[in-house]
Tab-separated table of C-alpha atoms in Angstrom:
chain	number	residue	atom	x	y	z
A	121	UNK	CA	5.830	18.488	41.729
A	122	UNK	CA	8.399	16.637	44.230
A	123	UNK	CA	10.949	16.646	41.140
A	124	UNK	CA	8.726	14.247	39.041
A	125	UNK	CA	9.435	14.425	35.338
A	126	UNK	CA	6.750	13.425	33.134
A	127	UNK	CA	6.644	12.726	29.219
A	128	UNK	CA	5.354	15.065	26.663
A	129	UNK	CA	1.707	14.016	25.053
A	130	UNK	CA	0.916	14.969	21.470
A	131	UNK	CA	-1.769	13.886	19.086
A	132	UNK	CA	-1.916	14.635	15.101
A	133	UNK	CA	-4.843	14.421	13.299
A	134	UNK	CA	-5.449	13.983	9.248
A	135	UNK	CA	-8.926	13.650	7.997
A	136	UNK	CA	-9.285	13.353	3.925
A	137	UNK	CA	-11.817	13.628	2.129
A	138	UNK	CA	-13.317	13.504	-1.539
A	139	UNK	CA	-13.604	17.095	-2.904
A	140	UNK	CA	-16.271	16.514	-5.293
A	141	UNK	CA	-13.867	17.675	-8.130
A	142	UNK	CA	-11.831	14.743	-8.483
A	143	UNK	CA	-9.231	15.574	-6.063
A	144	UNK	CA	-8.577	14.963	-2.260
A	145	UNK	CA	-9.338	17.671	0.332
A	146	UNK	CA	-7.932	17.978	3.936
A	147	UNK	CA	-10.552	19.420	6.066
A	148	UNK	CA	-8.719	18.396	9.143
A	149	UNK	CA	-4.885	18.715	9.364
A	150	UNK	CA	-3.762	19.355	12.867
A	151	UNK	CA	-0.640	18.645	14.936
A	152	UNK	CA	0.705	19.722	18.293
A	153	UNK	CA	4.279	19.880	20.119
A	154	UNK	CA	6.442	17.449	18.325
A	155	UNK	CA	4.076	16.355	15.677
A	156	UNK	CA	3.908	18.802	12.721
A	157	UNK	CA	1.974	18.340	9.957
A	158	UNK	CA	2.526	19.711	6.405
A	159	UNK	CA	0.601	19.500	2.882
A	160	UNK	CA	3.046	18.878	0.182
A	161	UNK	CA	2.576	19.123	-3.572
A	162	UNK	CA	-0.167	16.584	-4.632
A	163	UNK	CA	-0.267	14.612	-7.981
A	164	UNK	CA	-3.626	13.874	-9.624
A	165	UNK	CA	-6.562	13.041	-7.291
A	166	UNK	CA	-4.106	12.188	-4.380
A	167	UNK	CA	-3.519	14.536	-1.325
A	168	UNK	CA	0.061	14.308	0.521
A	169	UNK	CA	1.187	14.745	3.803
A	170	UNK	CA	4.439	15.104	5.411
A	171	UNK	CA	4.810	14.458	9.189
A	172	UNK	CA	7.499	16.568	10.525
A	173	UNK	CA	9.208	15.972	13.955
A	174	UNK	CA	9.505	19.458	15.393
A	175	UNK	CA	11.393	18.125	18.472
A	176	UNK	CA	13.479	14.856	19.546
A	177	UNK	CA	11.582	11.681	20.530
A	178	UNK	CA	9.919	9.822	21.811
A	179	UNK	CA	11.691	9.866	24.995
A	180	UNK	CA	11.324	7.835	27.863
A	181	UNK	CA	7.539	8.602	29.298
A	182	UNK	CA	6.239	10.084	26.121
A	183	UNK	CA	2.749	9.388	24.451
A	184	UNK	CA	2.801	10.421	21.106
A	185	UNK	CA	-0.811	9.886	18.699
A	186	UNK	CA	-1.193	9.827	15.149
A	187	UNK	CA	-4.737	9.407	13.452
A	188	UNK	CA	-5.945	9.442	10.124
A	189	UNK	CA	-9.196	8.707	8.605
A	190	UNK	CA	-9.537	8.703	4.714
A	191	UNK	CA	-12.946	8.994	3.226
A	192	UNK	CA	-14.889	7.274	0.246
A	193	UNK	CA	-13.365	8.424	-2.931
A	194	UNK	CA	-10.492	10.036	-1.189
A	195	UNK	CA	-6.689	9.143	-1.719
A	196	UNK	CA	-3.822	10.197	0.751
A	197	UNK	CA	-0.299	9.618	0.632
A	198	UNK	CA	1.557	10.098	3.935
A	199	UNK	CA	5.347	10.052	4.505
A	200	UNK	CA	7.628	11.792	7.177
A	201	UNK	CA	10.449	14.157	6.585
A	202	UNK	CA	13.142	11.967	8.793
A	203	UNK	CA	13.356	8.713	10.753
A	204	UNK	CA	11.864	8.610	14.407
A	205	UNK	CA	14.379	8.066	16.688
A	206	UNK	CA	13.276	6.417	20.341
A	207	UNK	CA	15.541	7.861	22.877
A	208	UNK	CA	16.004	7.104	26.415
A	209	UNK	CA	14.635	10.164	28.885
A	210	UNK	CA	14.571	11.875	32.132
A	211	UNK	CA	10.938	10.747	32.721
A	212	UNK	CA	10.720	6.767	33.783
A	213	UNK	CA	8.702	4.407	32.023
A	214	UNK	CA	8.469	3.235	28.148
A	215	UNK	CA	7.417	5.835	25.532
A	216	UNK	CA	4.447	5.143	23.922
A	217	UNK	CA	3.541	5.722	19.949
A	218	UNK	CA	-0.062	4.888	19.045
A	219	UNK	CA	-1.041	5.091	15.195
A	220	UNK	CA	-4.701	4.610	14.330
A	221	UNK	CA	-5.895	4.481	10.520
A	222	UNK	CA	-9.222	4.399	9.237
A	223	UNK	CA	-10.331	4.010	5.482
A	224	UNK	CA	-13.603	3.990	4.110
A	225	UNK	CA	-15.019	1.979	1.350
A	226	UNK	CA	-13.347	3.176	-1.936
A	227	UNK	CA	-11.086	5.445	-0.334
A	228	UNK	CA	-7.122	4.796	-0.439
A	229	UNK	CA	-4.440	5.345	2.175
A	230	UNK	CA	-0.410	4.948	1.330
A	231	UNK	CA	1.267	5.095	4.580
A	232	UNK	CA	4.819	5.287	4.117
A	233	UNK	CA	6.765	6.853	6.746
A	234	UNK	CA	10.595	6.594	7.347
A	235	UNK	CA	12.346	4.246	9.772
A	236	UNK	CA	11.924	3.751	13.304
A	237	UNK	CA	15.099	3.594	15.143
A	238	UNK	CA	15.629	2.139	18.729
A	239	UNK	CA	18.568	3.751	20.059
A	240	UNK	CA	20.270	2.241	23.070
A	241	UNK	CA	18.774	2.698	26.349
A	242	UNK	CA	15.478	3.158	25.174
A	243	UNK	CA	12.416	1.647	25.682
A	244	UNK	CA	9.187	2.150	23.050
A	245	UNK	CA	5.857	0.482	22.769
A	246	UNK	CA	4.381	1.341	18.982
A	247	UNK	CA	0.765	0.136	18.719
A	248	UNK	CA	-0.610	0.332	15.085
A	249	UNK	CA	-4.532	-0.330	14.698
A	250	UNK	CA	-5.841	-0.134	11.158
A	251	UNK	CA	-9.851	-0.245	10.610
A	252	UNK	CA	-10.761	-0.682	6.884
A	253	UNK	CA	-14.288	-0.860	4.938
A	254	UNK	CA	-14.931	-3.412	2.537
A	255	UNK	CA	-13.547	-2.004	-0.679
A	256	UNK	CA	-10.731	0.185	1.003
A	257	UNK	CA	-7.409	0.248	-0.407
A	258	UNK	CA	-4.250	0.336	1.543
A	259	UNK	CA	-0.186	0.503	1.146
A	260	UNK	CA	1.430	0.408	4.575
A	261	UNK	CA	5.253	0.028	5.301
A	262	UNK	CA	6.747	0.130	8.602
A	263	UNK	CA	10.793	-0.130	9.122
A	264	UNK	CA	12.360	-0.677	12.282
A	265	UNK	CA	16.235	-0.500	13.046
A	266	UNK	CA	17.832	-1.795	16.244
A	267	UNK	CA	20.099	0.709	17.100
A	268	UNK	CA	22.273	3.361	15.620
A	269	UNK	CA	25.647	2.330	14.059
A	270	UNK	CA	27.885	0.569	16.289
A	271	UNK	CA	25.133	0.522	18.954
A	272	UNK	CA	23.097	-1.931	21.072
A	273	UNK	CA	19.339	-1.497	20.398
A	274	UNK	CA	16.858	-0.152	23.119
A	275	UNK	CA	13.759	-2.365	24.306
A	276	UNK	CA	11.212	-2.269	21.464
A	277	UNK	CA	7.594	-3.906	21.183
A	278	UNK	CA	5.675	-3.563	18.226
A	279	UNK	CA	1.951	-4.277	17.580
A	280	UNK	CA	0.145	-4.228	14.254
A	281	UNK	CA	-3.726	-4.925	14.422
A	282	UNK	CA	-5.558	-4.850	10.975
A	283	UNK	CA	-9.417	-5.293	10.925
A	284	UNK	CA	-11.329	-5.527	7.592
A	285	UNK	CA	-15.211	-4.948	8.038
A	286	UNK	CA	-14.737	-5.193	11.741
A	287	UNK	CA	-12.815	-8.612	11.367
A	288	UNK	CA	-9.448	-9.633	11.978
A	289	UNK	CA	-7.129	-9.662	8.950
A	290	UNK	CA	-3.877	-9.483	10.306
A	291	UNK	CA	-2.624	-9.359	14.305
A	292	UNK	CA	1.227	-9.747	15.079
A	293	UNK	CA	3.438	-8.508	17.611
A	294	UNK	CA	7.235	-8.414	17.931
A	295	UNK	CA	9.514	-7.526	20.718
A	296	UNK	CA	13.227	-7.094	20.777
A	297	UNK	CA	15.932	-5.950	22.636
A	298	UNK	CA	17.048	-5.942	26.220
A	299	UNK	CA	14.250	-7.671	28.486
A	300	UNK	CA	12.430	-9.164	25.342
A	301	UNK	CA	11.788	-12.860	25.274
A	302	UNK	CA	14.666	-14.946	24.449
A	303	UNK	CA	15.497	-15.961	20.594
A	304	UNK	CA	14.567	-12.564	18.869
A	305	UNK	CA	18.030	-12.225	17.851
A	306	UNK	CA	18.356	-15.848	17.205
A	307	UNK	CA	18.506	-17.909	13.573
A	308	UNK	CA	14.712	-18.378	13.265
A	309	UNK	CA	14.055	-14.557	13.871
A	310	UNK	CA	16.725	-12.130	12.920
A	311	UNK	CA	19.393	-13.984	12.721
A	312	UNK	CA	21.963	-11.174	13.356
A	313	UNK	CA	20.341	-8.638	11.135
A	314	UNK	CA	19.383	-5.122	12.582
A	315	UNK	CA	16.997	-3.850	10.239
A	316	UNK	CA	13.249	-5.459	9.905
A	317	UNK	CA	10.512	-4.089	8.002
A	318	UNK	CA	7.202	-5.400	6.517
A	319	UNK	CA	4.891	-4.146	3.675
A	320	UNK	CA	1.045	-4.700	3.878
A	321	UNK	CA	-1.064	-4.164	0.779
A	322	UNK	CA	-5.044	-4.468	0.726
A	323	UNK	CA	-6.672	-4.276	-2.553
A	324	UNK	CA	-10.207	-5.962	-3.478
A	325	UNK	CA	-8.568	-7.370	-6.591
A	326	UNK	CA	-6.813	-9.680	-4.071
A	327	UNK	CA	-10.063	-11.521	-3.153
A	328	UNK	CA	-10.610	-12.665	-6.693
A	329	UNK	CA	-6.998	-13.171	-7.363
A	330	UNK	CA	-5.021	-14.382	-4.339
A	331	UNK	CA	-1.338	-13.795	-4.900
A	332	UNK	CA	0.867	-16.871	-4.047
A	333	UNK	CA	3.167	-17.439	-1.245
A	334	UNK	CA	6.616	-17.120	-2.133
A	335	UNK	CA	10.287	-16.402	-0.693
A	336	UNK	CA	11.732	-13.090	-2.101
A	337	UNK	CA	15.554	-13.582	-1.722
A	338	UNK	CA	17.145	-15.180	1.329
A	339	UNK	CA	15.469	-12.677	3.672
A	340	UNK	CA	12.109	-12.033	2.650
A	341	UNK	CA	8.742	-13.631	2.115
A	342	UNK	CA	5.597	-12.808	0.374
A	343	UNK	CA	2.390	-14.219	2.365
A	344	UNK	CA	-1.203	-14.354	0.952
A	345	UNK	CA	-3.828	-13.012	3.988
A	346	UNK	CA	-7.093	-14.976	4.492
A	347	UNK	CA	-8.467	-11.477	2.639
A	348	UNK	CA	-7.832	-9.359	0.058
A	349	UNK	CA	-4.339	-8.685	1.172
A	350	UNK	CA	-0.882	-9.623	1.039
A	351	UNK	CA	2.119	-8.964	3.883
A	352	UNK	CA	5.745	-8.993	3.243
A	353	UNK	CA	8.252	-9.272	5.836
A	354	UNK	CA	11.986	-8.881	5.155
A	355	UNK	CA	14.986	-8.568	7.414
A	356	UNK	CA	18.274	-6.717	6.264
A	357	UNK	CA	21.522	-5.996	7.776
A	358	UNK	CA	20.875	-2.195	7.320
A	359	UNK	CA	18.326	0.354	6.630
A	360	UNK	CA	19.365	1.078	2.857
A	361	UNK	CA	19.213	-2.584	1.882
A	362	UNK	CA	15.781	-2.991	3.920
A	363	UNK	CA	14.233	-0.060	1.937
A	364	UNK	CA	15.769	-1.367	-1.382
A	365	UNK	CA	13.592	-4.849	-0.925
A	366	UNK	CA	10.594	-3.377	-0.054
A	367	UNK	CA	10.493	-1.138	-2.763
A	368	UNK	CA	11.414	-3.612	-5.341
A	369	UNK	CA	8.445	-6.001	-3.827
A	370	UNK	CA	6.101	-2.929	-4.150
A	371	UNK	CA	6.937	-2.323	-7.902
A	372	UNK	CA	5.952	-5.674	-8.459
A	373	UNK	CA	2.762	-5.291	-6.503
A	374	UNK	CA	1.589	-1.828	-8.135
């Protein structure tokens, strides 16, 4: 192979279905390589799945993909056992982490992973695409931490695209770290903060009773979308404070 090192390719797939008995079944729960899936104890009608990282990464050159499909009448709550840490690797080039989520009408997905940490020297591109049918429900959280303690961050690019009934509901991208467009750490963006996150909530009720745009303290804001959803964006000095802010907001929206 002439000394060429290639990264790891791995895919994890979750399919949740209404089991016809007031609960949710998981006919597909398959992970490979560093992406391991574990079903945990459920509550009520929901199924719960934990994403467990079996190896370090993603490292440079790796390409991870996580897919989840939620059928009509199913309720899936997904989290992760620990933070994901993007690290530099032996393979050249950036790492990629793709998330593909699909929720049918009357299906409900709570996607609540732990933080993504962009370690110094790493290069990671995250792409999240969510497709929602009319009447679908979604609670989606993402949190990014730029660098470990006392460390400068790596290069991180993250794009979130959400479509409802095939039409755009949200499409945004952020780039941080070395090589990112100028101003990412300036007063109009992160202003020196090292943790950033957002909470997206989509519910049919927001179509009839839209939420009002408002500031949430000094470093967070709630924005109604042009559809049945709201987006909360926040920055904080650290991951602990960021999680506290997003949890407080989620309780008010519950």
